[in-house]
Each structure stands twice: as structure tokens, then as C-alpha cells.
mmCIF file with all atom_site columns, C-alpha atoms in Angstrom:
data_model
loop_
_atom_site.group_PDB
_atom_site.id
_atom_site.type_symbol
_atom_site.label_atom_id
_atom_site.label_alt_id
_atom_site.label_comp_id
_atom_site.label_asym_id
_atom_site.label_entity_id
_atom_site.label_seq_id
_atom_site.pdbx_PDB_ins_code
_atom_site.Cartn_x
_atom_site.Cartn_y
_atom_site.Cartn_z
_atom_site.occupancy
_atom_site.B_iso_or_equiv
_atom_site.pdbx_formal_charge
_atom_site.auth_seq_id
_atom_site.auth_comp_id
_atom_site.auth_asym_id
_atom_site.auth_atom_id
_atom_site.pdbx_PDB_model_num
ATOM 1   C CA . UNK A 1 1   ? -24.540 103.770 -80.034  1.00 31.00 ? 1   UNK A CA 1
ATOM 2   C CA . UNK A 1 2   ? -27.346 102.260 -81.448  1.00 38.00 ? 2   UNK A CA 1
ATOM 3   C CA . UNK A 1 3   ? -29.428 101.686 -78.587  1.00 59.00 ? 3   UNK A CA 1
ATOM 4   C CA . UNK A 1 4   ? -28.241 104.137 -75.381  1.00 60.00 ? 4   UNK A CA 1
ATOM 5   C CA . UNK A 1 5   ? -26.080 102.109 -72.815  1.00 62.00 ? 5   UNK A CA 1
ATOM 6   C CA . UNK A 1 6   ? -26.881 98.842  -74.361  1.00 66.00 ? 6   UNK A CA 1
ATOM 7   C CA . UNK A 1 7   ? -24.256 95.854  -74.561  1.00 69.00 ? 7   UNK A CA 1
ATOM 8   C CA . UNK A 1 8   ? -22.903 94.098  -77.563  1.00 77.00 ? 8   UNK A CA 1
ATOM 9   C CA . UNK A 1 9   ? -24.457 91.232  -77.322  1.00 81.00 ? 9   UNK A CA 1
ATOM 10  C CA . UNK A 1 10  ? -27.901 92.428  -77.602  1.00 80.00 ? 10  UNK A CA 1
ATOM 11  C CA . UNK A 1 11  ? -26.921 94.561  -80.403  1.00 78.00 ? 11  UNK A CA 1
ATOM 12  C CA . UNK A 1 12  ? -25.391 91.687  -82.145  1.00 83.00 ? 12  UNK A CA 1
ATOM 13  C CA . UNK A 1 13  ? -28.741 89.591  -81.703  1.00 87.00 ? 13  UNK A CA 1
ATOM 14  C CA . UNK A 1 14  ? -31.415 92.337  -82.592  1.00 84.00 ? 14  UNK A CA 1
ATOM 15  C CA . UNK A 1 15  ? -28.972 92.446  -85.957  1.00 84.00 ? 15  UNK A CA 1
ATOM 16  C CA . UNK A 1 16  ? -29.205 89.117  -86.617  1.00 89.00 ? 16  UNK A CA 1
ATOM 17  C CA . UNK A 1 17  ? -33.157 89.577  -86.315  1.00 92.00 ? 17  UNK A CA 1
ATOM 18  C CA . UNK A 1 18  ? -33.583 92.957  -88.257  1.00 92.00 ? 18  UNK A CA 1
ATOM 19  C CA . UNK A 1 19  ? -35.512 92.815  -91.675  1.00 94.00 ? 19  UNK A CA 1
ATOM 20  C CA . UNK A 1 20  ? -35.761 95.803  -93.997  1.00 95.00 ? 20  UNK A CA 1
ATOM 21  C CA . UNK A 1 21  ? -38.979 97.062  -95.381  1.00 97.00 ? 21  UNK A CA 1
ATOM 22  C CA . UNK A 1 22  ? -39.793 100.283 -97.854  1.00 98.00 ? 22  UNK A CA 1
ATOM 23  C CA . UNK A 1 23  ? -43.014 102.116 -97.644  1.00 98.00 ? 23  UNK A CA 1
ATOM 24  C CA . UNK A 1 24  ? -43.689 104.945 -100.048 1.00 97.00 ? 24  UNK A CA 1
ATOM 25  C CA . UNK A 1 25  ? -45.316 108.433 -99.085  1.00 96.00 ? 25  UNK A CA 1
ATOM 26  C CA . UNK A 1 26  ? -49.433 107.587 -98.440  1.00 94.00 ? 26  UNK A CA 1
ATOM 27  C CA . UNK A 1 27  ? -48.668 103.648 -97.552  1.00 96.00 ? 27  UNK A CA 1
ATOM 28  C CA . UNK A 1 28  ? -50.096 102.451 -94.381  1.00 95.00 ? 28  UNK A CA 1
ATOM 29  C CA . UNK A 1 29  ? -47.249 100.654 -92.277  1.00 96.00 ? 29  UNK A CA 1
ATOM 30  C CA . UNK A 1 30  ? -49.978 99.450  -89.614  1.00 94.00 ? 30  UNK A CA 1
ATOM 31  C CA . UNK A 1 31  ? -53.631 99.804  -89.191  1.00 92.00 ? 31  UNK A CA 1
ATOM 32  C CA . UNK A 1 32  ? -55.433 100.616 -85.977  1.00 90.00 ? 32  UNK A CA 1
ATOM 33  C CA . UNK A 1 33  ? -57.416 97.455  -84.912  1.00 89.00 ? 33  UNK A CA 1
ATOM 34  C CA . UNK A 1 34  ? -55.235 94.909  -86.555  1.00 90.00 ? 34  UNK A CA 1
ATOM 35  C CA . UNK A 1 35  ? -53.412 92.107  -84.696  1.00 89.00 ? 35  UNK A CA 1
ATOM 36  C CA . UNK A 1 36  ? -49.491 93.094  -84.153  1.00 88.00 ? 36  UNK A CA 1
ATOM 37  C CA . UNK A 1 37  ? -47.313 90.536  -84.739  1.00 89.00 ? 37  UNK A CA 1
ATOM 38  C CA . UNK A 1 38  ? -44.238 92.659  -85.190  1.00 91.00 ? 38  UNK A CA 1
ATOM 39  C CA . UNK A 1 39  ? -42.494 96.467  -84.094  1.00 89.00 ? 39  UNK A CA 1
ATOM 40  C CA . UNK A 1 40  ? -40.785 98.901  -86.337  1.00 93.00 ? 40  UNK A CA 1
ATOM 41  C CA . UNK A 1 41  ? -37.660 100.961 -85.733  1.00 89.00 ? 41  UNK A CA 1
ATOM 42  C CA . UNK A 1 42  ? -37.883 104.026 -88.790  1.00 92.00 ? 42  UNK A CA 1
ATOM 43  C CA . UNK A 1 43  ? -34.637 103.779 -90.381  1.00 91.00 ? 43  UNK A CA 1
ATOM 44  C CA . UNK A 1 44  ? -35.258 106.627 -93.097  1.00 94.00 ? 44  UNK A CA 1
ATOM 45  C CA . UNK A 1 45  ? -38.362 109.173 -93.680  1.00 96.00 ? 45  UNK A CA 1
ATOM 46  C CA . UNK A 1 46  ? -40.830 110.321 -91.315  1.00 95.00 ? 46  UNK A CA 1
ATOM 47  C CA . UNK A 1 47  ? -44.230 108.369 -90.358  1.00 95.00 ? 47  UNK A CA 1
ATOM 48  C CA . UNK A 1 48  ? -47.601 109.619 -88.452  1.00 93.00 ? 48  UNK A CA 1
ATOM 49  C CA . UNK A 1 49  ? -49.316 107.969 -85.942  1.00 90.00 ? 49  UNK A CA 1
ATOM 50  C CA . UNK A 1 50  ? -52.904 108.823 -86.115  1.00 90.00 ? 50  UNK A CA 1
ATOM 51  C CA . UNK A 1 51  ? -56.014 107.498 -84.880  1.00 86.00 ? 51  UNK A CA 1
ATOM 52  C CA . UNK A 1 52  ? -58.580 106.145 -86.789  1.00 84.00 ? 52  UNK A CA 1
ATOM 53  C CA . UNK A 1 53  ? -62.067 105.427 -84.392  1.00 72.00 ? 53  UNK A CA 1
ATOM 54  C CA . UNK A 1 54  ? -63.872 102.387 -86.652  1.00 67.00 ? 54  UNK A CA 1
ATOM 55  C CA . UNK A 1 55  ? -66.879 104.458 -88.403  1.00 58.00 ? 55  UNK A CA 1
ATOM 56  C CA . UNK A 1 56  ? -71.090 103.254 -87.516  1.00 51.00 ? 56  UNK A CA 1
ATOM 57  C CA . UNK A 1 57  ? -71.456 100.375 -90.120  1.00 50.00 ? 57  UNK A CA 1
ATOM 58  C CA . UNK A 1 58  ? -74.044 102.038 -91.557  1.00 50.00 ? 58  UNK A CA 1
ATOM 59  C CA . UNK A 1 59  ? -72.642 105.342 -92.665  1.00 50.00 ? 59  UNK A CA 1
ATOM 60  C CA . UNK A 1 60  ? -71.954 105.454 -96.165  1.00 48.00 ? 60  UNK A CA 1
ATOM 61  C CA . UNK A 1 61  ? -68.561 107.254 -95.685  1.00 50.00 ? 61  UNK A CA 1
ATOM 62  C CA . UNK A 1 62  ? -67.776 104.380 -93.386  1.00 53.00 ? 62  UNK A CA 1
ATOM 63  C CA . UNK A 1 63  ? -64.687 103.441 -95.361  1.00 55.00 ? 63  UNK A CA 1
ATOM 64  C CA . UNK A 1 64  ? -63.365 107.159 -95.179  1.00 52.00 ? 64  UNK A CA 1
ATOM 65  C CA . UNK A 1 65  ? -63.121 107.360 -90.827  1.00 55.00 ? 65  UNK A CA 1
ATOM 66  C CA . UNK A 1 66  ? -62.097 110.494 -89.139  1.00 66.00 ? 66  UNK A CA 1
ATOM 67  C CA . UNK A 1 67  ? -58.266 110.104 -88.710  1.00 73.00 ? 67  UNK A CA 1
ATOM 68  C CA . UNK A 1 68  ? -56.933 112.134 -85.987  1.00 81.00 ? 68  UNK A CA 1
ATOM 69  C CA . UNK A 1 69  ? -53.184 112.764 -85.874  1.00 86.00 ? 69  UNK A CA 1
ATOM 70  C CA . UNK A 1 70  ? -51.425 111.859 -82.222  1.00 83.00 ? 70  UNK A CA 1
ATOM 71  C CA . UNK A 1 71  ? -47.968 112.411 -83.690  1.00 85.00 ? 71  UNK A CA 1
ATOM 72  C CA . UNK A 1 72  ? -45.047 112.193 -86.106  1.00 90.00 ? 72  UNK A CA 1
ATOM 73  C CA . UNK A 1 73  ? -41.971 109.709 -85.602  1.00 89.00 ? 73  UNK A CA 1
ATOM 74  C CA . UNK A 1 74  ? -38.819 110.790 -87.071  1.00 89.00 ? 74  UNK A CA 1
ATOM 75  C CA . UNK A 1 75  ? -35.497 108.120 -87.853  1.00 89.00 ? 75  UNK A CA 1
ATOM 76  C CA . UNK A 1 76  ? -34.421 106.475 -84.868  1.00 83.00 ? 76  UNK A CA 1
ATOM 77  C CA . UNK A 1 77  ? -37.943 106.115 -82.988  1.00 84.00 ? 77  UNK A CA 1
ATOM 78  C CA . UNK A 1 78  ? -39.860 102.720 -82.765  1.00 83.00 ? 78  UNK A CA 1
ATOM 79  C CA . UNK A 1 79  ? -43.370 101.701 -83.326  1.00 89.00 ? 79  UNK A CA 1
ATOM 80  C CA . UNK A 1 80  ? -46.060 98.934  -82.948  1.00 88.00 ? 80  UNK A CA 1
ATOM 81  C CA . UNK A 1 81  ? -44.414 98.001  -79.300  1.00 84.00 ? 81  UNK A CA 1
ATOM 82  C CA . UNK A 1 82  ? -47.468 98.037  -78.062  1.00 82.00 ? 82  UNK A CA 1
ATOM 83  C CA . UNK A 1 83  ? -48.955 95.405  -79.684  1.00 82.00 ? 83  UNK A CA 1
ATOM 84  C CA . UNK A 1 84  ? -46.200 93.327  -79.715  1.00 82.00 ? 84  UNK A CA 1
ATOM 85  C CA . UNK A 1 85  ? -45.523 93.031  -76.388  1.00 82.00 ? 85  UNK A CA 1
ATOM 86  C CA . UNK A 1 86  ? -49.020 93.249  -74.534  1.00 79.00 ? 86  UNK A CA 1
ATOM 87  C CA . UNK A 1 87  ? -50.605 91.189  -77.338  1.00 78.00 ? 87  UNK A CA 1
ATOM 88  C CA . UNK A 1 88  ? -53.409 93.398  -77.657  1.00 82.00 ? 88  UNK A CA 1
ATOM 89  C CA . UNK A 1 89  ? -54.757 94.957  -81.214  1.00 86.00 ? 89  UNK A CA 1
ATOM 90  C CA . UNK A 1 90  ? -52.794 97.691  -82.704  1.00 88.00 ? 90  UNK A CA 1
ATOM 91  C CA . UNK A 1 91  ? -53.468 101.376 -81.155  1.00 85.00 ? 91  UNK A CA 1
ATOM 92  C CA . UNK A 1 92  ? -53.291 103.599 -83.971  1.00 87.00 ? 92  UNK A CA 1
ATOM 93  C CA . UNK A 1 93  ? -52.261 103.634 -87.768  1.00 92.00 ? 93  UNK A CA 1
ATOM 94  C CA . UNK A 1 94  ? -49.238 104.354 -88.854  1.00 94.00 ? 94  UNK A CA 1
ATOM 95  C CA . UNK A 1 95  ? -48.961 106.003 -92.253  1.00 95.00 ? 95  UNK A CA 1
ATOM 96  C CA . UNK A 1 96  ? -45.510 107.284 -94.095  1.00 96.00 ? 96  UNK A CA 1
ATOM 97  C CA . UNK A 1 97  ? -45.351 110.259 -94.764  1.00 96.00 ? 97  UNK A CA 1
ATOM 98  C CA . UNK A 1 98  ? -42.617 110.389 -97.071  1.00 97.00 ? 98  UNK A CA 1
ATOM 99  C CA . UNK A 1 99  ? -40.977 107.490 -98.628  1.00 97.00 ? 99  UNK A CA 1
ATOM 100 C CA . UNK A 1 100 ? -39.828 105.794 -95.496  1.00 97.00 ? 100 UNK A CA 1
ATOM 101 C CA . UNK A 1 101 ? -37.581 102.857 -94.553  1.00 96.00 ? 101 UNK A CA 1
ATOM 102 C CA . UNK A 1 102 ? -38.001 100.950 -91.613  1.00 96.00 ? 102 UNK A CA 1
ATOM 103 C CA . UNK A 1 103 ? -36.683 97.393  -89.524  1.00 93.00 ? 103 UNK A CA 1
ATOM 104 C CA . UNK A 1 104 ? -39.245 95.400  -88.824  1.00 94.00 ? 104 UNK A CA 1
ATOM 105 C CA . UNK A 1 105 ? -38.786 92.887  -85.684  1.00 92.00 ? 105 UNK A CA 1
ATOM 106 C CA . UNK A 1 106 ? -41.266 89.796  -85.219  1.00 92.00 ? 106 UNK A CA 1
ATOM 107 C CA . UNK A 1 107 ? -42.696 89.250  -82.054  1.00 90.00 ? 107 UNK A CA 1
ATOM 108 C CA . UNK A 1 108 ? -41.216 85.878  -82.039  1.00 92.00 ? 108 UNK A CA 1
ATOM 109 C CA . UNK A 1 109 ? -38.058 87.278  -82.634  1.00 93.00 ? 109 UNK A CA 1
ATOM 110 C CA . UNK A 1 110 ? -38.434 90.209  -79.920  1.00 89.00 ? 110 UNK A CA 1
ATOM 111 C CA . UNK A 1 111 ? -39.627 87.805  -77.181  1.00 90.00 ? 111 UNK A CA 1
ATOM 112 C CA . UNK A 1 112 ? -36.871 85.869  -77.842  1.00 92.00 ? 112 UNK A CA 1
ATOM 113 C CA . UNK A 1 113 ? -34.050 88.601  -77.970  1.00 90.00 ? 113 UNK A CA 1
ATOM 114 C CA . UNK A 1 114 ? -35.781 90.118  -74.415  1.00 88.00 ? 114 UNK A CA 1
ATOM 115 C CA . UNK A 1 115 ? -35.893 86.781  -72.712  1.00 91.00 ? 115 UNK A CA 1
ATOM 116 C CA . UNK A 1 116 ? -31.952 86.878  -72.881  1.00 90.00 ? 116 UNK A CA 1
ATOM 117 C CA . UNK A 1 117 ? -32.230 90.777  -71.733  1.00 87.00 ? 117 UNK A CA 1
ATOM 118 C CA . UNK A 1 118 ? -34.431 91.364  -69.242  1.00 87.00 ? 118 UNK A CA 1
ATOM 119 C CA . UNK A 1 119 ? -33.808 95.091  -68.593  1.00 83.00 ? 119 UNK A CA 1
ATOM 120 C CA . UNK A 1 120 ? -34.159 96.019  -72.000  1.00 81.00 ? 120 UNK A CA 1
ATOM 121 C CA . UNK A 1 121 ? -37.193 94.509  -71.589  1.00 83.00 ? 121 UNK A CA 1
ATOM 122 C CA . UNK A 1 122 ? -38.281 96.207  -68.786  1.00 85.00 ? 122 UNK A CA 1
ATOM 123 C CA . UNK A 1 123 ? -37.518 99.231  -70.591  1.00 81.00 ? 123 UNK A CA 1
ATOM 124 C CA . UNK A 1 124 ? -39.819 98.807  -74.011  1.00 79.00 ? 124 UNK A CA 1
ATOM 125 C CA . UNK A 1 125 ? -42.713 97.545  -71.672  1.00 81.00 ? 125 UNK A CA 1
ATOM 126 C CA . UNK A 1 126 ? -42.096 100.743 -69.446  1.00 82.00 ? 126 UNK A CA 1
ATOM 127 C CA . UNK A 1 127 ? -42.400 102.812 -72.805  1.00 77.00 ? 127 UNK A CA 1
ATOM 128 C CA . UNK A 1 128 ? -45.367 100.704 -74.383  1.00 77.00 ? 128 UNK A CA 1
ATOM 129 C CA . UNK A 1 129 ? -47.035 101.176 -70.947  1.00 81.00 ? 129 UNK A CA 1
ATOM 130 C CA . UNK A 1 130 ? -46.233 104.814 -71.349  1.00 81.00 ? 130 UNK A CA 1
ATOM 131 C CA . UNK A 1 131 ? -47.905 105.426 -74.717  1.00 75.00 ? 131 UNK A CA 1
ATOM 132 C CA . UNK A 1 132 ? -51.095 103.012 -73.946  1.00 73.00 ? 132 UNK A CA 1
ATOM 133 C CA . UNK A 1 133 ? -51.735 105.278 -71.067  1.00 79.00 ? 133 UNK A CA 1
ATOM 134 C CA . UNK A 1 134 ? -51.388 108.232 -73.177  1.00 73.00 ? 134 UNK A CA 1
ATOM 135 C CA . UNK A 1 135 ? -53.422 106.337 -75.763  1.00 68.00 ? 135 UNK A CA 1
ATOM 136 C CA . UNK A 1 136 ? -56.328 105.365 -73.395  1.00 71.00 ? 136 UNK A CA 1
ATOM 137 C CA . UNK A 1 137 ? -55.974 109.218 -72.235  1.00 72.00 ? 137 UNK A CA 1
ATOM 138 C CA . UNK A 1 138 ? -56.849 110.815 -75.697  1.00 65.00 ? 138 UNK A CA 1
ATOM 139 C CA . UNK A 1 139 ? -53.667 110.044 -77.249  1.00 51.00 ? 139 UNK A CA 1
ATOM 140 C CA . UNK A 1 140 ? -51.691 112.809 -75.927  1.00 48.00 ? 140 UNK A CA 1
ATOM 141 C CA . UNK A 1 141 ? -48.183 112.511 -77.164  1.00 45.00 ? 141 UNK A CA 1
ATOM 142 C CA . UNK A 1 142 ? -47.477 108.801 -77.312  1.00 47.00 ? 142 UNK A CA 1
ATOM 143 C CA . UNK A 1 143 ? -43.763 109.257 -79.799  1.00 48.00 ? 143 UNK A CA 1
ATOM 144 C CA . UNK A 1 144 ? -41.009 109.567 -77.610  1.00 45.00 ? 144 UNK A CA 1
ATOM 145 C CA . UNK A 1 145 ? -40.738 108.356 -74.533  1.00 43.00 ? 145 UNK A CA 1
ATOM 146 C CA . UNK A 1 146 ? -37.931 109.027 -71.521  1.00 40.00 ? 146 UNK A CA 1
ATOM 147 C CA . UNK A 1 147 ? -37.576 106.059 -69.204  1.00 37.00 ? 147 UNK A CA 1
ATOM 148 C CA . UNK A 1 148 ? -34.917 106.567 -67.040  1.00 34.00 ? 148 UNK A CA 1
ATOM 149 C CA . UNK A 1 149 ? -33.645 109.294 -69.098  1.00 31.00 ? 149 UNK A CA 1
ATOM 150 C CA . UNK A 1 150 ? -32.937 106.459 -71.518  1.00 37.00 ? 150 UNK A CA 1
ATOM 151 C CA . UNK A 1 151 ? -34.539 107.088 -74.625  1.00 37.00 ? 151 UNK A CA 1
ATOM 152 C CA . UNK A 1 152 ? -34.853 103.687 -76.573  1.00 43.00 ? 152 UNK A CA 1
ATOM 153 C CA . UNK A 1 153 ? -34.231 104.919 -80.180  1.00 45.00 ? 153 UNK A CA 1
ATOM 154 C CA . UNK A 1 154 ? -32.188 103.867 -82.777  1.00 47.00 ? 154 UNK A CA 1
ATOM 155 C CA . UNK A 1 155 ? -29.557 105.371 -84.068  1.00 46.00 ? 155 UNK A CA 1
ATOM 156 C CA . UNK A 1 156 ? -30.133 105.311 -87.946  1.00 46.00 ? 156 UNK A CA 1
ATOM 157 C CA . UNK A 1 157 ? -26.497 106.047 -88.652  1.00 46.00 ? 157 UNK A CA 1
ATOM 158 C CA . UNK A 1 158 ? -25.268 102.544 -87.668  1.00 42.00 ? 158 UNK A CA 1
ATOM 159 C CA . UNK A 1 159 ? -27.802 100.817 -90.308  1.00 43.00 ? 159 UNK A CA 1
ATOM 160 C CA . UNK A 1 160 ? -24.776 100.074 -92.557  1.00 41.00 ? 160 UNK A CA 1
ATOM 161 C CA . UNK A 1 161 ? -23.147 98.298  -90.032  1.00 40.00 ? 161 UNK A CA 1
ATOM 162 C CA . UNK A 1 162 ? -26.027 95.656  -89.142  1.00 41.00 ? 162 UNK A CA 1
ATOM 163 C CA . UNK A 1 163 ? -25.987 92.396  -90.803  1.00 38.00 ? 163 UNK A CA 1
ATOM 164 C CA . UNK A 1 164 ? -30.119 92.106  -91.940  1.00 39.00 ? 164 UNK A CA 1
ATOM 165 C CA . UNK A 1 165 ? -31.801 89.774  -93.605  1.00 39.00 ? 165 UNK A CA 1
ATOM 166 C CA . UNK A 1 166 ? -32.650 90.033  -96.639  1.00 38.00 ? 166 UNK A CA 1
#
């Protein structure tokens, strides 16, 4: 299944709402401190979430910060919840690794697809309350998450099937 134990209907409706993006190997996907307006689900490839503390505005290798890695998200996982759905300023970067593909999901979109399904949203806020804890914590491991021994990841074998926009 694409998402564990979720019903038709809201895999029929995040379809409808899916958009397909292309990063290649170095591109940033999102950039700690930025507003989110959308999540990602990685389709294809492998990305890093890393943290990237904003450098003293008066060091010359200001535009060079310190990234530190926090993890690496493989096909299936999802990203930039957080932001999206506590309307708050992105957490971390997220960088590809190798040339990636991912689904990108507006905000709009999301709050209207979870307004219709509360318990899935239940479950992404459980998981972006998760990795903002971890984040707030030092940024232990904030990729996958188990709530309720439901992991919500996408199964990147059912792309074909999904009826994106182009």
C-alpha cells in the first residue's frame, strides 16, 4: 500500500494533489530558516537532512556555515512536515544527494486533504512533533518515525499508478 492501513479515498485525493519535482546530486530541496509552504515524499534517490546554524554576520566565511548532518532519507520517507503543518520556519536543509525525485504537496493542498482525514492527521502531526523534539534536542535522529507502529512512508513502487500533475 502506499500509505500503511490507509483508505482509498485519501489515496485517491493526495493523487490528485501530488506534483513531481527533480533535484540533481548537490541541489538544495529546502533551506533551514526558510518559510515552508509545502512537504516532500522522496520518490527516487536519497536526500540529507542537515543542519545549518545561521553564521555571526560578520565572519567572512559567513556564506560557507557549519552544516551538520542529522540524517539521510531514503524513497518512501517524507520531509518538510514540520513546517507545513506547525507553520513555523523550516528545521534543517535538505540537500540530494544523488539525483533525486520527489512529490511535493502544498500546504494548502495538505490542510485540505487532512481536514477530510483527521487521523491521518493526527498521525503526521504526531511524527512532526516527534522530529521537532528531536530537533530542539540536538537533532538526534529526526528520519523515520514509528507512531503507532505505523510508519507514514510512501511506497515508491505505486508512483506509476498516481495520476500527478504535471
Amino acid at each position: 500500500p502506499l500509505f500503511r492501513n490507509f483508505d482509498e479515498g485519501f489515496l485517491h485525493t493526495l493523487s490528485l494533489t501530488l506534483s513531481p519535482l527533480r533535484f540533481r546530486s548537490g541541489q538544495y530541496i529546502i533551506r533551514q530558516g526558510e518559510c515552508g509552504r509545502e512537504l516532500f515524499i522522496v520518490l527516487s534517490g536519497y536526500v540529507q537532512v542537515v543542519d545549518e546554524p545561521p553564521g555571526d554576520p560578520s565572519d567572512p566565511f559567513k556564506d560557507r556555515p557549519c552544516a551538520r548532518p542529522l540524517c539521510t532519507l531514503s524513497p518512501g520517507v517524507f520531509f518538510g512536515e514540520i513546517a507545513a503543518l506547525k507553520e513555523v520556519r523550516r528545521t534543517a536543509s535538505v540537500i540530494a544527494l544523488t539525483n533525486t525525485e520527489v512529490f511535493s504537496l502544498s500546504k494548502d493542498d495538505l490542510d485540505e486533504i487532512l481536514s477530510y482525514f483527521p487521523t491521518v492527521r493526527t498521525k503526521m502531526q504526531s511524527v512532526a512533533r516527534i522530529r521537532h523534539e528531536a530537533y530542539m534536542r540536538g537533532g538526534q535522529s529526526v528520519g523515520r518515525v514509528d507512531v503507532d507502529s505505523d510508519l507514514l512512508e510512501f511506497d515508491p513502487a505505486y508512483a506509476p499508478f498516481l495520476n500527478t500533475r504535471d
